[in-house]
Coordinates of N, CA, C and O in Angstrom, one line a residue:
X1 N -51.6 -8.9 84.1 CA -51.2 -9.9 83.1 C -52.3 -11.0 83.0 O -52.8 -11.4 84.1
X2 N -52.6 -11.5 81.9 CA -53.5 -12.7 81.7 C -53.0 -13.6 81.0 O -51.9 -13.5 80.4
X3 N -53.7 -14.7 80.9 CA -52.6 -16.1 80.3 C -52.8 -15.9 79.0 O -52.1 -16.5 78.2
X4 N -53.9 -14.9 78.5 CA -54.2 -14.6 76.9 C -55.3 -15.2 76.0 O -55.4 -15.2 74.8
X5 N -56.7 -16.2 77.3 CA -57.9 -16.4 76.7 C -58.7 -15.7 76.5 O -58.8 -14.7 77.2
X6 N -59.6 -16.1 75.7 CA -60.5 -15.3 75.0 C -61.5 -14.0 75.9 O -61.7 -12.8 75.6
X7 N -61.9 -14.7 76.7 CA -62.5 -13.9 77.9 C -62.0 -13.0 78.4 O -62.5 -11.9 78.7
X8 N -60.2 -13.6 78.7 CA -59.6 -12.1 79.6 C -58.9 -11.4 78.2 O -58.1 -10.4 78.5
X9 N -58.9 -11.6 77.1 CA -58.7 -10.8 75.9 C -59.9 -9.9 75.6 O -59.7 -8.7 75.4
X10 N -61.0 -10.2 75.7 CA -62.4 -9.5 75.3 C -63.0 -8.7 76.3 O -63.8 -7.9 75.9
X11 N -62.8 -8.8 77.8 CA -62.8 -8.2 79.2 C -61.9 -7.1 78.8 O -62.3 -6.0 78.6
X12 N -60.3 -7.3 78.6 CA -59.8 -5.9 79.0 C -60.1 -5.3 77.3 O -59.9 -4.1 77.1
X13 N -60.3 -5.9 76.7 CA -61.0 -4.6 74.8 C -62.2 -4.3 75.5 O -62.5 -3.2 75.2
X14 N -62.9 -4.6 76.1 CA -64.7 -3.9 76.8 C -64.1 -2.3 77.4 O -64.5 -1.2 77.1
X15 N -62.6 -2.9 78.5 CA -62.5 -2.1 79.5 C -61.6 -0.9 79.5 O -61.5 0.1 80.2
X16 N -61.0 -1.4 78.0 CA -59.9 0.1 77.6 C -58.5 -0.1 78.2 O -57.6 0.7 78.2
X17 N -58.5 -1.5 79.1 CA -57.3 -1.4 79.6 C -55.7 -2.7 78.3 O -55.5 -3.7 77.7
X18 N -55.0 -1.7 78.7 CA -53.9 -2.3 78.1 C -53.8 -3.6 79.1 O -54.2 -3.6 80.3
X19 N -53.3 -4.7 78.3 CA -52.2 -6.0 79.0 C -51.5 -6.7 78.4 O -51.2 -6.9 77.2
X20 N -51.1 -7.4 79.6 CA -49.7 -8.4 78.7 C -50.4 -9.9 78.9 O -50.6 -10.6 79.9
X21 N -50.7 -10.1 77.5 CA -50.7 -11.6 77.4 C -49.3 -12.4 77.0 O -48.3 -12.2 76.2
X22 N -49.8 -13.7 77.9 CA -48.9 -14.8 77.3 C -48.9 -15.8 76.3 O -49.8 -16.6 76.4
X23 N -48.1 -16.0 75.2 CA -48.2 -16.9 74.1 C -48.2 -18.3 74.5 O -47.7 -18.8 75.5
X24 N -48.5 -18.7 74.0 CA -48.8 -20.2 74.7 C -49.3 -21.3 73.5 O -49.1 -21.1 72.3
X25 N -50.1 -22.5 74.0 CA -50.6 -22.9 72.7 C -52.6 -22.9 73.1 O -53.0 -22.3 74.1
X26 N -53.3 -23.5 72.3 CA -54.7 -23.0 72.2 C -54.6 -22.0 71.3 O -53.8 -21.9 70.4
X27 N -55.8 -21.0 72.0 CA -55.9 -19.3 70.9 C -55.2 -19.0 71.8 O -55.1 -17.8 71.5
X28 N -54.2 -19.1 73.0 CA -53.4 -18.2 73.4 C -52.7 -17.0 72.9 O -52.5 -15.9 73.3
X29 N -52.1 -18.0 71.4 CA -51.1 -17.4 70.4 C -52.0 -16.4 69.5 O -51.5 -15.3 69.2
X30 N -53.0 -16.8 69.2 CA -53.8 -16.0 68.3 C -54.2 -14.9 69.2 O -53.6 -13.9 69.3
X31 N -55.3 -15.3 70.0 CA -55.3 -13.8 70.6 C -53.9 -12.8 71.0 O -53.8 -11.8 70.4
X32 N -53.0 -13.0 71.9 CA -51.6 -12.5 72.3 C -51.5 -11.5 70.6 O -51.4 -10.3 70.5
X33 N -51.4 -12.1 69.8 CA -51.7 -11.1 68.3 C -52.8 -10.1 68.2 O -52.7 -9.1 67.6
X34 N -53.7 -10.4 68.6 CA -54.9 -9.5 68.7 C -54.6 -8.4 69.6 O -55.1 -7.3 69.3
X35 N -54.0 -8.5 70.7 CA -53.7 -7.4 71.2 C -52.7 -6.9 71.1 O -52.6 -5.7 71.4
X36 N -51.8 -7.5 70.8 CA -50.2 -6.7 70.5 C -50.6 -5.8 69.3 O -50.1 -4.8 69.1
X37 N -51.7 -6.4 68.5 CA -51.5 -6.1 66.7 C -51.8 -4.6 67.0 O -50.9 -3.8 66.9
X38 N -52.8 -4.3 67.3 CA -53.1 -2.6 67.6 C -52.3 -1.8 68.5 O -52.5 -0.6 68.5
X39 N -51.3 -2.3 69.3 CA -50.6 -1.7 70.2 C -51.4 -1.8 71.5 O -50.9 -1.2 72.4
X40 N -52.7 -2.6 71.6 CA -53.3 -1.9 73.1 C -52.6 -3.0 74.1 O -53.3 -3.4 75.1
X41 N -51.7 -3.4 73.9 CA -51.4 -4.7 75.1 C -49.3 -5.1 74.4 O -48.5 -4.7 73.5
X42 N -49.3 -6.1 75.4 CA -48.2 -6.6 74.4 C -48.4 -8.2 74.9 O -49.3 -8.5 75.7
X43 N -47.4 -9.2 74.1 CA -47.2 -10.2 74.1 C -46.1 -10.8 74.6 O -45.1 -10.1 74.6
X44 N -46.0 -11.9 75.0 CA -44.4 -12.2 75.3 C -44.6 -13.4 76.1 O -45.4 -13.2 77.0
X45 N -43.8 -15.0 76.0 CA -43.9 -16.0 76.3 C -43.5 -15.6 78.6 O -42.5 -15.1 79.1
X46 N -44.3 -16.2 79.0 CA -44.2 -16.5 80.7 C -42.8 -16.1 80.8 O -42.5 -15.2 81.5
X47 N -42.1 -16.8 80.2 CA -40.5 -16.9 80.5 C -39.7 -15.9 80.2 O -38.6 -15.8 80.6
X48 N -40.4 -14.7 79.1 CA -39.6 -13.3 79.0 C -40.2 -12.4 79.3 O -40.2 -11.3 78.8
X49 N -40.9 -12.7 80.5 CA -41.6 -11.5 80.9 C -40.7 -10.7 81.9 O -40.2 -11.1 82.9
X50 N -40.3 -9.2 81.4 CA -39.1 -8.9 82.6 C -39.8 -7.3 83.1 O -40.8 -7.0 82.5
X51 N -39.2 -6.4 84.2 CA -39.4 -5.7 84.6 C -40.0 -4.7 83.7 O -41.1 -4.2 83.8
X52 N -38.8 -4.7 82.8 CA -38.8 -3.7 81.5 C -39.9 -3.6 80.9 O -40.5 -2.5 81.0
X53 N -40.5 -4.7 80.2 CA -41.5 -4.9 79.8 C -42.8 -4.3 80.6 O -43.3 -3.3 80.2
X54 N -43.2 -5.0 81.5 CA -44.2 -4.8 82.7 C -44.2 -2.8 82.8 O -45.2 -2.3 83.1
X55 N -43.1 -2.0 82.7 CA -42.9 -1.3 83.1 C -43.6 -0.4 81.8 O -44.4 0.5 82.1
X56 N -43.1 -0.8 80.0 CA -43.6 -0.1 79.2 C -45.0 0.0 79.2 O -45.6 1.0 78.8
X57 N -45.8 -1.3 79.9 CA -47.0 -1.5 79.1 C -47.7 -0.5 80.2 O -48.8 -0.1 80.0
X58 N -47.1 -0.2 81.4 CA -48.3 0.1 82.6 C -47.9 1.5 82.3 O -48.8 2.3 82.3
X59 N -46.5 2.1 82.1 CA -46.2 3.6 81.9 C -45.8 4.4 80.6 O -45.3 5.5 80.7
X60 N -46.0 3.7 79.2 CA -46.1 4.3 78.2 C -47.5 4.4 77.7 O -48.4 3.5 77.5
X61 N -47.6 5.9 77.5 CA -49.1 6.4 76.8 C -49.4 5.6 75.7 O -50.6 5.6 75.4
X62 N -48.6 5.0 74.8 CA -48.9 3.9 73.6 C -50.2 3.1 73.9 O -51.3 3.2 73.3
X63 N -49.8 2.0 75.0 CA -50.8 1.1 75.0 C -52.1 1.4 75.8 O -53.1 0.7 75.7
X64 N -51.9 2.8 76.7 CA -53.0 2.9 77.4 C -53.9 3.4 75.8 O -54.7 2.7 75.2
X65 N -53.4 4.8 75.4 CA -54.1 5.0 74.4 C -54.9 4.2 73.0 O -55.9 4.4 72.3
X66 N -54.2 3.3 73.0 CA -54.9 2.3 72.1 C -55.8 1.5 72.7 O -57.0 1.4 72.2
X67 N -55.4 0.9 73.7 CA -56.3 0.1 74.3 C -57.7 0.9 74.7 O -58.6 0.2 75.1
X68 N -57.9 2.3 74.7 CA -59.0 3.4 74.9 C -59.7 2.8 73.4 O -60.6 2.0 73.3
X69 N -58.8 3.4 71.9 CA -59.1 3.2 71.1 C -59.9 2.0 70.8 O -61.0 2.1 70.2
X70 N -59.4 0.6 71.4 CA -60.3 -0.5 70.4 C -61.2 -0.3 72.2 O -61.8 -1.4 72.3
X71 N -61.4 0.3 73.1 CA -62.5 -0.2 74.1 C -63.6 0.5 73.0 O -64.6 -0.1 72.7
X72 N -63.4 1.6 72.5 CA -64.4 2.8 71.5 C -65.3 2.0 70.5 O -66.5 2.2 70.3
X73 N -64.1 0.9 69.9 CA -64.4 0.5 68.6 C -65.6 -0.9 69.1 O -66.5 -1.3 68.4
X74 N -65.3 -1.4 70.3 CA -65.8 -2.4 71.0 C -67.4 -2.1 71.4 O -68.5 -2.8 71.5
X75 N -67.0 -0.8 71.6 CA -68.7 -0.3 72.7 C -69.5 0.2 71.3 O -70.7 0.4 71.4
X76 N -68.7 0.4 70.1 CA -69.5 1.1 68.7 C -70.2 -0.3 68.0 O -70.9 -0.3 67.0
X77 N -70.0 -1.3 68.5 CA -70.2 -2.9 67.8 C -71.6 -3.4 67.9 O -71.7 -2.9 69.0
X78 N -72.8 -3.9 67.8 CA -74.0 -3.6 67.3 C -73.8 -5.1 68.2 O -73.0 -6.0 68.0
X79 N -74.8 -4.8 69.5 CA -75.4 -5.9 70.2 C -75.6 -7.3 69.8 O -76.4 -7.4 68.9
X80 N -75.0 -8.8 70.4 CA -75.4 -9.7 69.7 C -76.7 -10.0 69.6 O -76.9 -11.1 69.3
X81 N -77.8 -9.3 69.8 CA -79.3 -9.5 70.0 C -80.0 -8.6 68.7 O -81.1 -8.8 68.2
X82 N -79.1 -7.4 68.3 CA -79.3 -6.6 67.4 C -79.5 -7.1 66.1 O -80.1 -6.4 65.2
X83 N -78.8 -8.7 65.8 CA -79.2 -8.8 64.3 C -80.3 -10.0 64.1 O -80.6 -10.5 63.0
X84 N -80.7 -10.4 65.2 CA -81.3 -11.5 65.4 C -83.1 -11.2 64.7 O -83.7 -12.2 64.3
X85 N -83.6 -10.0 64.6 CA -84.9 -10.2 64.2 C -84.4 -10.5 62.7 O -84.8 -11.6 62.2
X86 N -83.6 -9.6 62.0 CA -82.7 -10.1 60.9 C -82.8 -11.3 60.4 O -83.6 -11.5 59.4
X87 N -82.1 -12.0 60.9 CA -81.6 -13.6 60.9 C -82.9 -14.4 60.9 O -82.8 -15.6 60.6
X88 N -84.1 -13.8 61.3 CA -84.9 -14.9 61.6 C -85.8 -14.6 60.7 O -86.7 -15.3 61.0
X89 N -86.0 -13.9 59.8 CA -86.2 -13.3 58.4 C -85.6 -14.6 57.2 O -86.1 -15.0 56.1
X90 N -84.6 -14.9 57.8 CA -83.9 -15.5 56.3 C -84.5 -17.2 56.5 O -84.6 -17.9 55.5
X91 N -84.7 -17.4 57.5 CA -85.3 -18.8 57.5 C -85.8 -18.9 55.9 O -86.3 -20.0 55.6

């Protein structure tokens, strides 16, 4: 489980792992959507986090599978260093 910032949102999309973030305020809320939205994680405020829950995300093939999917879509994404000779063209 993570509290739902940006780092431990973008660490487990690298790593293919499903999680449960918490909604909160900051980007807490926005990200917690970023991972619920694809299915690779779920969401859910500190205070409703219950067994049940904890139990879908770590033993239903749903979120492991997805969360594979966007690790795929993550490692297919073009280096932040890759568009830089680019960019320095447009000066």
């Amino acid at each position: 489980m993570r509290h739902g910032g940006s780092g431990s949102a973008c660490g487990a999309f690298v790593a293919g792992i499903p999680q449960l973030a918490t909604t909160g305020p900051g980007d807490r809320r926005h990200n917690a959507g970023l991972i619920a939205g694809p299915g690779s994680g779920l969401a859910a405020p500190a205070r409703r986090i219950t067994a049940e829950l904890l139990t879908r995300l770590l033993t239903g093939p749903a979120p492991a599978g997805a969360a594979r999917e966007v690790s795929g879509g993550t490692a297919a994404m073009p280096a932040p260093a890759d568009p830089a000779p680019r960019l320095e063209t447009l000066r």
